[in-house]
Coordinates of C-alpha atoms and ligand atoms in Angstrom, one line a residue:
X1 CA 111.3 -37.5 -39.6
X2 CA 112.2 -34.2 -37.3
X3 CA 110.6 -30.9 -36.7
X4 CA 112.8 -28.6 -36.7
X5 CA 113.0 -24.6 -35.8
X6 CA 115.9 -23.1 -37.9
X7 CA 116.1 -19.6 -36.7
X8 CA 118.0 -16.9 -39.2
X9 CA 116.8 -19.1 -42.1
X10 CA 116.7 -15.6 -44.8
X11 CA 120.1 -14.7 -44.0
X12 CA 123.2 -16.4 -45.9
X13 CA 124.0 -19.3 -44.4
X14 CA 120.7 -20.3 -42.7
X15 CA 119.1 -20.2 -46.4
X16 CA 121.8 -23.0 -48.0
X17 CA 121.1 -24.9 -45.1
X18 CA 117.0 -24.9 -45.7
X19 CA 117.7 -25.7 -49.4
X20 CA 120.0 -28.7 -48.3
X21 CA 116.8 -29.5 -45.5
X22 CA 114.6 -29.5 -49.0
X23 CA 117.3 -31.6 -51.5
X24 CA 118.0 -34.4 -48.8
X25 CA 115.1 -34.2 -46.0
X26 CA 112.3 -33.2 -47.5
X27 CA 109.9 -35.2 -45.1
X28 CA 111.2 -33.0 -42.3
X29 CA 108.8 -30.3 -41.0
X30 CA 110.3 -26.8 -40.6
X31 CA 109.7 -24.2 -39.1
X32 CA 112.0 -20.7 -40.1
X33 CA 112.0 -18.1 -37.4
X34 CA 113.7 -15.1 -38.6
X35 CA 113.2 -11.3 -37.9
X36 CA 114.1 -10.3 -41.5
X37 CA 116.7 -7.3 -40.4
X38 CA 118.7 -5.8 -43.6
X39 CA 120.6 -9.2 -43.9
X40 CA 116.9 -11.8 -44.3
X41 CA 116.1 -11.7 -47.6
X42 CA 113.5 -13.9 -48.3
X43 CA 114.5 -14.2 -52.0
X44 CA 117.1 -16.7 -50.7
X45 CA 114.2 -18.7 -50.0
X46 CA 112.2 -18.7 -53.2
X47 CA 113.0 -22.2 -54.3
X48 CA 111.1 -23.4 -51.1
X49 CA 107.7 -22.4 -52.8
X50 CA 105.7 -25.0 -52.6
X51 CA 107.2 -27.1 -49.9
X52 CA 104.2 -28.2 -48.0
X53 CA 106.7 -29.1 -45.0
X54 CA 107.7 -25.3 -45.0
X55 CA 106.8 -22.5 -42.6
X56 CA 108.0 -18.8 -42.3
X57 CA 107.4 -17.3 -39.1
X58 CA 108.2 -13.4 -38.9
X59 CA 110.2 -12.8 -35.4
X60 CA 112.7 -11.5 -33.3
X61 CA 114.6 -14.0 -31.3
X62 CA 114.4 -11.9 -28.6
X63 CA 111.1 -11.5 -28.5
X64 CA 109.7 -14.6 -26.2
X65 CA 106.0 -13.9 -27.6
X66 CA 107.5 -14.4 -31.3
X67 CA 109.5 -17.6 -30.5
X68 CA 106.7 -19.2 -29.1
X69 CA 104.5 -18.1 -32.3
X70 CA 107.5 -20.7 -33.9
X71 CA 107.3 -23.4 -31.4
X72 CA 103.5 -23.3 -31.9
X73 CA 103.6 -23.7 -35.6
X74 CA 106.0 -26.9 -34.8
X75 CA 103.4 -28.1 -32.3
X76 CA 101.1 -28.2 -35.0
X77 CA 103.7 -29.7 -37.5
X78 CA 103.7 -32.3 -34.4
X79 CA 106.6 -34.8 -33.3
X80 CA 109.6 -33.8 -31.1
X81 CA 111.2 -30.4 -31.9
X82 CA 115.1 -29.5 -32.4
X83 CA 116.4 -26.4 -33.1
X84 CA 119.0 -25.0 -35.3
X85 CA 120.0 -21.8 -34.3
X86 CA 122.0 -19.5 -37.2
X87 CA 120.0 -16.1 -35.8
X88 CA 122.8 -13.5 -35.7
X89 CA 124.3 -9.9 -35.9
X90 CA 127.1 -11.4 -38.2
X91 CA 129.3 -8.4 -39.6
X92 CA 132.8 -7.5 -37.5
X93 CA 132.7 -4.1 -38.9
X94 CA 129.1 -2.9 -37.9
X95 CA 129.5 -4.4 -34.9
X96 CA 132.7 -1.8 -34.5
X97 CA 130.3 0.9 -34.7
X98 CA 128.0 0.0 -32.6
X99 CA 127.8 -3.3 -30.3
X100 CA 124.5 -3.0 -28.7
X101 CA 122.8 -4.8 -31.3
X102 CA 124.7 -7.5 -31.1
X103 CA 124.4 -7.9 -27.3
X104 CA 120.7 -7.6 -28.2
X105 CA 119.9 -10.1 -30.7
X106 CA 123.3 -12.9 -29.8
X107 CA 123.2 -12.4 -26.6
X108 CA 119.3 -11.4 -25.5
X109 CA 118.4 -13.7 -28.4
X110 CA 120.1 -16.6 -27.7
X111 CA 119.2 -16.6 -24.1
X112 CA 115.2 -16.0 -24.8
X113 CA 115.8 -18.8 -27.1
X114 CA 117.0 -21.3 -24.7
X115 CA 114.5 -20.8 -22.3
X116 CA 111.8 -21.2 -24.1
X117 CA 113.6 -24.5 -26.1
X118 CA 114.3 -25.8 -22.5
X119 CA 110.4 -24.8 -21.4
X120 CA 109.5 -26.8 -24.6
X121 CA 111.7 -29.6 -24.0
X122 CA 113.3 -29.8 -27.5
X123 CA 115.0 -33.0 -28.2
X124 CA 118.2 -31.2 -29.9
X125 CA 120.1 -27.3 -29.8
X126 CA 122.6 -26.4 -32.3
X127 CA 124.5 -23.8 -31.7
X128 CA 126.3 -22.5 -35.0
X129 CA 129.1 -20.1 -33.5
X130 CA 132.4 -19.1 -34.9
X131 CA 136.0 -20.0 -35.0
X132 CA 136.2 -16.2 -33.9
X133 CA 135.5 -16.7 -30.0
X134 CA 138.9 -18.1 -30.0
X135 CA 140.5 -14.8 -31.1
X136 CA 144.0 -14.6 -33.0
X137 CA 146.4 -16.7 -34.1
X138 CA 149.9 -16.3 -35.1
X139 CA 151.9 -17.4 -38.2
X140 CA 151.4 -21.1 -36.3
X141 CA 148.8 -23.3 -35.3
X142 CA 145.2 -24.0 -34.9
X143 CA 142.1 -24.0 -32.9
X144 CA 141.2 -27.0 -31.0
X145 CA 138.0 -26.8 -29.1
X146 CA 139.9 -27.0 -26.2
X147 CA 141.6 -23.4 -27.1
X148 CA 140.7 -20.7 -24.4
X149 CA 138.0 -18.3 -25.3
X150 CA 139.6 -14.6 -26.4
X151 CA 137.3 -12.6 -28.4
X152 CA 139.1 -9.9 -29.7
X153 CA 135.7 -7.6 -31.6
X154 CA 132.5 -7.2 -30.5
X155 CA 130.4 -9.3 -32.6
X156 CA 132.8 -12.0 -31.4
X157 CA 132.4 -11.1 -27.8
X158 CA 128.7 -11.5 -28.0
X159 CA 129.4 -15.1 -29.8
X160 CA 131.3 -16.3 -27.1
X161 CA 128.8 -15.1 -24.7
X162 CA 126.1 -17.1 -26.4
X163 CA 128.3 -19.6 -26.4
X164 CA 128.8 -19.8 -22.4
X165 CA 125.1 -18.9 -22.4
X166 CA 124.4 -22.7 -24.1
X167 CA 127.3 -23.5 -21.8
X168 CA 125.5 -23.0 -18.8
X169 CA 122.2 -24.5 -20.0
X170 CA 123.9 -27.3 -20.9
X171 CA 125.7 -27.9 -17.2
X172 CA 122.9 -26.2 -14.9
X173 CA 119.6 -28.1 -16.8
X174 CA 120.9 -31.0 -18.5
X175 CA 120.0 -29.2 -21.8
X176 CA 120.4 -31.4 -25.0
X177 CA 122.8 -28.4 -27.0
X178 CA 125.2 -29.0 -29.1
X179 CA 128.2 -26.0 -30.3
X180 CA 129.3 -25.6 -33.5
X181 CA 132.1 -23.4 -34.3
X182 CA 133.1 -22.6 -38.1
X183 CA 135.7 -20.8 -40.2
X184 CA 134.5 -18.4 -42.9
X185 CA 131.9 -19.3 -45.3
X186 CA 131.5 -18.1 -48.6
X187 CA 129.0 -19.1 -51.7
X188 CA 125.3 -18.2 -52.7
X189 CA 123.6 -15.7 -51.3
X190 CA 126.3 -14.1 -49.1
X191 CA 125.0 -10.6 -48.3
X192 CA 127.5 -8.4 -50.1
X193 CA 129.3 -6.9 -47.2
X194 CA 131.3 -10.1 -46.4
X195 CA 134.9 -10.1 -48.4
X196 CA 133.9 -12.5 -51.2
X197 CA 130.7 -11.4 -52.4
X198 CA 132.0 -7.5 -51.6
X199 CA 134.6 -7.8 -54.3
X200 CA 132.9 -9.8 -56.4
X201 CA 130.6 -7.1 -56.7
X202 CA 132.6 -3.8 -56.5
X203 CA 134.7 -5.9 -59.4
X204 CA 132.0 -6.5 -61.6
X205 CA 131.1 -2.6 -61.8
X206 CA 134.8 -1.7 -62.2
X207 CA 134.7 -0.2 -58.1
X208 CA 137.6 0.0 -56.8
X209 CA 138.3 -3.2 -53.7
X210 CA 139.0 -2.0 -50.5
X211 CA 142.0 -3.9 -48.5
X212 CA 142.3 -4.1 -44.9
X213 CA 145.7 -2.9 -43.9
X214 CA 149.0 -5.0 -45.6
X215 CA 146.1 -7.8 -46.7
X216 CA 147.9 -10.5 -45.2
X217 CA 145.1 -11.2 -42.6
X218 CA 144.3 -15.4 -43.2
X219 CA 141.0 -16.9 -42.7
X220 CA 140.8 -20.9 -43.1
X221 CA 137.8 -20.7 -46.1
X222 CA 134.8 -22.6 -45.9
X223 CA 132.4 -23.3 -48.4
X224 CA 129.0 -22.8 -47.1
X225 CA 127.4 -26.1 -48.8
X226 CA 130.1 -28.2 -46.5
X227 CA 129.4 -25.9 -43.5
X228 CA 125.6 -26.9 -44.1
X229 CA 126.5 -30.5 -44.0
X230 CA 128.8 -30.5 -41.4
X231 CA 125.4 -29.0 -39.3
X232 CA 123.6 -31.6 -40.4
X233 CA 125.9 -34.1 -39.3
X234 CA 125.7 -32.6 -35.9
X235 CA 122.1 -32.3 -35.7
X236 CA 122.0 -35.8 -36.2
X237 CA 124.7 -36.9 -34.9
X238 CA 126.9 -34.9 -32.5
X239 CA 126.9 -35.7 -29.3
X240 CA 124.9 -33.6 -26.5
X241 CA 126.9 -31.1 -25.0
X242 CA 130.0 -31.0 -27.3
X243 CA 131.4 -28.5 -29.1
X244 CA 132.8 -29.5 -33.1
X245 CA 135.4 -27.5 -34.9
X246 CA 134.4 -26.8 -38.4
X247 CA 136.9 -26.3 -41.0
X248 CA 137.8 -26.0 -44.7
X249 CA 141.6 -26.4 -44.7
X250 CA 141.9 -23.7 -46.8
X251 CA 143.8 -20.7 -45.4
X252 CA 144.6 -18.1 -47.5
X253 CA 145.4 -14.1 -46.9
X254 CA 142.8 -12.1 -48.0
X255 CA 145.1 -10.4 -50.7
X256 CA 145.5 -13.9 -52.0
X257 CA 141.7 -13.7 -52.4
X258 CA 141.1 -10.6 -54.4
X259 CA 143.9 -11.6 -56.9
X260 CA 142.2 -14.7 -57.1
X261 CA 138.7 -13.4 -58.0
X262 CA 140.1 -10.7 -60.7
X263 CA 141.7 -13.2 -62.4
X264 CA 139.1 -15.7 -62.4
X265 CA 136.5 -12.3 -63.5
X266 CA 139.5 -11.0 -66.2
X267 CA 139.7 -7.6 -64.4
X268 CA 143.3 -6.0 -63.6
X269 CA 145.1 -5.8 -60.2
X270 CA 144.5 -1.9 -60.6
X271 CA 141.5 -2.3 -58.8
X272 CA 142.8 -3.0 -55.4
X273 CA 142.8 -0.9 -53.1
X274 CA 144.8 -0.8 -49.6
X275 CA 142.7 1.1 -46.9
X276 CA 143.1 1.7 -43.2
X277 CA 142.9 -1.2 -41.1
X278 CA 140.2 -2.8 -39.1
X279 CA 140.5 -2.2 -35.7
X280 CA 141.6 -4.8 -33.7
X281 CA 141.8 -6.6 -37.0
X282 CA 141.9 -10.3 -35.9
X283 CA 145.6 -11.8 -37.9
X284 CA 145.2 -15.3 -38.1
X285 CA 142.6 -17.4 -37.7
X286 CA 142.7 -21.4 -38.6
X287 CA 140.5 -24.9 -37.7
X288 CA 141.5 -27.9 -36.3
X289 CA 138.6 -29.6 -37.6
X290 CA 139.9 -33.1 -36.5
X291 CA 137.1 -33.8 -34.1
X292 CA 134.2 -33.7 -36.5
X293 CA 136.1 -35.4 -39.0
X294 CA 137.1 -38.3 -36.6
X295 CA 133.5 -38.8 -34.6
X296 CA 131.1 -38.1 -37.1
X297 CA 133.2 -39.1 -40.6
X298 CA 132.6 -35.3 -41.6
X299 CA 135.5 -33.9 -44.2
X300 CA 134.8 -30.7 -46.5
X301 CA 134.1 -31.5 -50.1
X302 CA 135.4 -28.5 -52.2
X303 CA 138.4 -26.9 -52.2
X304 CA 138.9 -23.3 -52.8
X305 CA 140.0 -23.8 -56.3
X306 CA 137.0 -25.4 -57.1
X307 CA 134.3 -23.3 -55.1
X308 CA 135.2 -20.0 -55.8
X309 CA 134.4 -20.2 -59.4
X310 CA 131.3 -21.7 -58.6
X311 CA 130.6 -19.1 -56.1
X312 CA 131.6 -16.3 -58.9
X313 CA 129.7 -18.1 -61.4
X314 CA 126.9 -18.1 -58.7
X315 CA 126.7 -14.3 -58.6
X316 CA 127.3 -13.9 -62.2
X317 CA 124.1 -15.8 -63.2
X318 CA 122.1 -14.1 -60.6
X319 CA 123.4 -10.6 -61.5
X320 CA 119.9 -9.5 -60.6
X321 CA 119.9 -11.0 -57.1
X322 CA 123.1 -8.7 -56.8
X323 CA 121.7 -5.6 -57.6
X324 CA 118.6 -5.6 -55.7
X325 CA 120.8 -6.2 -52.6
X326 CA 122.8 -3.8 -53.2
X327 CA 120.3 -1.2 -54.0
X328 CA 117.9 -1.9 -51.5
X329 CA 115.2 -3.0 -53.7
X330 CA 114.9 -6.6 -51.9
X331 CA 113.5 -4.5 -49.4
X332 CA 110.5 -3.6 -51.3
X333 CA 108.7 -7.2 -51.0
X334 CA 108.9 -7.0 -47.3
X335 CA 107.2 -3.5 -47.2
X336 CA 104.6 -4.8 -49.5
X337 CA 104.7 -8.1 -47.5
X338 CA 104.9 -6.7 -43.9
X339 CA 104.6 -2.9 -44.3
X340 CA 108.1 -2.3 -42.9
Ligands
LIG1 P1 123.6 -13.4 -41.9 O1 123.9 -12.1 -41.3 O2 123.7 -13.6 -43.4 O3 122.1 -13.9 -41.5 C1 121.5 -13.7 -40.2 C2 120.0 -14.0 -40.3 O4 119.5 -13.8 -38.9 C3 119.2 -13.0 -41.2 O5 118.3 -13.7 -41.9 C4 118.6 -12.1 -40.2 O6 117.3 -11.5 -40.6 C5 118.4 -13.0 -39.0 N1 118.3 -12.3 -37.7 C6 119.1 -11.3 -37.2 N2 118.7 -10.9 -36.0 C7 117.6 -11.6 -35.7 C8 116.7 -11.7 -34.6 N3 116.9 -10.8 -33.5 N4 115.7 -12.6 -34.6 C9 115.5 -13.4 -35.7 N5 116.3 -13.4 -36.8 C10 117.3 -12.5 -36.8 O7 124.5 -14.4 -41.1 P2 125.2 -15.8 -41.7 O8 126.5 -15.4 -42.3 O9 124.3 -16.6 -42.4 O10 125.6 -16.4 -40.2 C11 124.7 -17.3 -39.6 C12 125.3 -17.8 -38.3 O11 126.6 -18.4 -38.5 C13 125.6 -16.7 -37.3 O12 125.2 -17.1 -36.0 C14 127.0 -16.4 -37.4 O13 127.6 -15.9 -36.2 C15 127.6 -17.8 -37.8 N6 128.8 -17.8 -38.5 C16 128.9 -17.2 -39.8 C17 130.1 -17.3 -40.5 C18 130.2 -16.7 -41.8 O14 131.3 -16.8 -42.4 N7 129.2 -16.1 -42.4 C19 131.2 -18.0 -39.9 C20 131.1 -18.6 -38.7 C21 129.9 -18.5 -38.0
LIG2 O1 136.1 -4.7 -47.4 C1 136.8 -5.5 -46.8 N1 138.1 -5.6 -46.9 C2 138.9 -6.5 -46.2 O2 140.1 -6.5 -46.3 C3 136.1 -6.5 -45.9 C4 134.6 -6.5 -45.8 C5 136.9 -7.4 -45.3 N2 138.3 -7.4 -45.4 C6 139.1 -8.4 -44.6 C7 138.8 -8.5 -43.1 C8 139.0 -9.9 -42.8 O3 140.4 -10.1 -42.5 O4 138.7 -9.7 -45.1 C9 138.6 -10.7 -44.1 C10 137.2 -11.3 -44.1 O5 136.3 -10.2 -43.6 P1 134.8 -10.5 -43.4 O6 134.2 -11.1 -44.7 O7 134.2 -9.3 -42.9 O8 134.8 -11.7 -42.4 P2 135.4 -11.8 -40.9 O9 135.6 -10.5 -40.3 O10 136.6 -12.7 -41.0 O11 134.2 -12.6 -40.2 C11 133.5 -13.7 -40.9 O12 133.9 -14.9 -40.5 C12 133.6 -15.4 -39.2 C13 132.0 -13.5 -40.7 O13 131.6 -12.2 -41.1 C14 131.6 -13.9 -39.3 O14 130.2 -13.9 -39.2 C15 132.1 -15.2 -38.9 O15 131.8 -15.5 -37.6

């Protein structure tokens, strides 16, 4: 049995990993910190009704006052306390037009969190981080965790700051953390601003999809349920002060992609759309994942073939899930909830 503070548990990839906590450890305690910014939606959560091991805790990361209200609901919960920490400004493009939030909540955030973990003497730190702090490949090769640091946006400069943030904890206090670094996820409950669920969306309602550039950009897909247990496998077995490549071995150009969902939805190529780039758009980016699959037996499960059309059929069957992201309307339960 653990107690365990997930921070970011509303957002896309924190939620899978609660309903995996609730499928295959449901005598764990937990604890969800999360601030609930436009990307929580506590609809991801609603399955969790009922878990008596369960506990939502409204905060900001960087707010010490809220992350000790967390720790003090996993006092009560009792037993040693890890941490899993998703918490994040996630999006490249917003964090083009404007990084401050990003420094605020990754960087801040991340920091506040430490300190109070380390005051609390947790027993295990997860880091999840991205494959982006290694910045851009070229047609060849892949990211070991030995590649040099080169964020190339600024959501990926604030990543690799938190990441040499739980660097220094780790070698200055002997802190028990643990890195995790991941490719791009997609499946349930992505918030629809991320390439997969985007164009699922804007397909679905006949919208034209918007193409960065010559849409030969690759990213090295992920499915988010393997992601989850890859951090699980950390968690539990990682060893302190390491950092673990995570990987789906499944590289693709993103033009690649969007064929591949309008033929798996039945709507015409008509739709796409080539737009101005991304600036600074990252080219390549692609996992050596041979660590975690060598120390801790961890291999993804699905391949793209097979998880996209679950992830389409996902977002088909929860057509309304869709729309009231999209229009806003998820926001409505937390004004009734929290006035704001
Ligand atoms: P997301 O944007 O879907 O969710 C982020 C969650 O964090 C939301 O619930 C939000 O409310 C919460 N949050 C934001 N600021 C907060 C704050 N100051 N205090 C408390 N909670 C706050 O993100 P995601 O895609 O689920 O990503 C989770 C983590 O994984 C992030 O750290 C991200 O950098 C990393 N990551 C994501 C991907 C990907 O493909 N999505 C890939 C690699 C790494
Ligand atoms: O409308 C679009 N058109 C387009 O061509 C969008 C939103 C994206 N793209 C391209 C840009 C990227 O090459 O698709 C690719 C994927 O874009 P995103 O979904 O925005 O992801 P990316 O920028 O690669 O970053 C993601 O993976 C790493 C996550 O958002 C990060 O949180 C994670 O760290």
């Amino acid at each position: 049995m653990k107690t365990l503070i997930v921070t970011g548990g509303a957002g896309f990839i924190g939620s899978n990993f609660l309903h995996l906590l609730h499928a295959s450890r449901p005598d764990w305690k937990v604890v969800n910190l999360d601030a609930l910014t436009y990307a929580g939606n506590l609809e991801n959560l609603i399955s969790l009704e009922g878990w008596k091991n369960y506990e939502f805790v409204r905060g900001d990361i960087a707010r010490r006052e809220d992350v000790e209200r967390a720790f003090a609901a996993a006092r009560r919960f009792g037993g040693p306390v890890s941490v899993v920490h998703f918490a994040a400004e996630s999006h490249v493009d917003r964090s083009i037009e404007s990084g401050l939030p990003f420094v605020q909540t990754n960087v801040l955030g991340t920091q506040v969190l430490l300190d109070a973990a380390r005051a609390h003497g947790v027993e295990r730190f997860v880091h999840v981080s991205t494959d982006e702090v290694y910045g851009s490949l070229g047609d060849t090769g892949y990211f070991t965790e030995e590649t040099p640091l080169a964020p190339n946006s600024p959501y990926s400069a604030s990543k690799a700051a938190s990441d040499l943030l739980v660097r220094a904890a780790v070698h200055t206090h002997g802190f028990p953390a643990l890195v995790t670094r991941c490719s791009n996820n997609y499946g349930p409950f992505q918030f629809p601003e991320k390439l997969v669920p985007l164009m699922i969306a804007k397909a679905s309602d006949g919208e034209s999809l918007p193409v960065y550039g010559d849409g030969k950009n690759v990213r090295d897909w992920l499915y988010v349920v393997d992601h989850c247990e890859a951090i699980l496998a950390v968690l539990e077995r990682g060893r302190l002060g390491e950092t673990y490549n995570i990987g789906g071995h499944n590289e693709y150009q993103n033009i690649a992609i969007v064929r591949r969902l309008l033929s798996e939805l039945g709507k015409p190529e008509s739709l796409i759309r080539y737009v101005k780039d991304r600036p600074g758009h990252d080219r390549r980016y692609a996992i050596d994942a041979s660590k975690i699959e060598r120390e801790l037996g961890w291999k993804p499960r699905y391949r793209l073939e097979d998880a996209l059309p679950l992830t389409i059929a996902w977002y088909r069957s929860r057509a309304g899930w869709l729309q009231r992201v999209r229009s806003g309307a998820y926001r409505e339960y937390l004004a009734r909830q929290y006035g704001g």
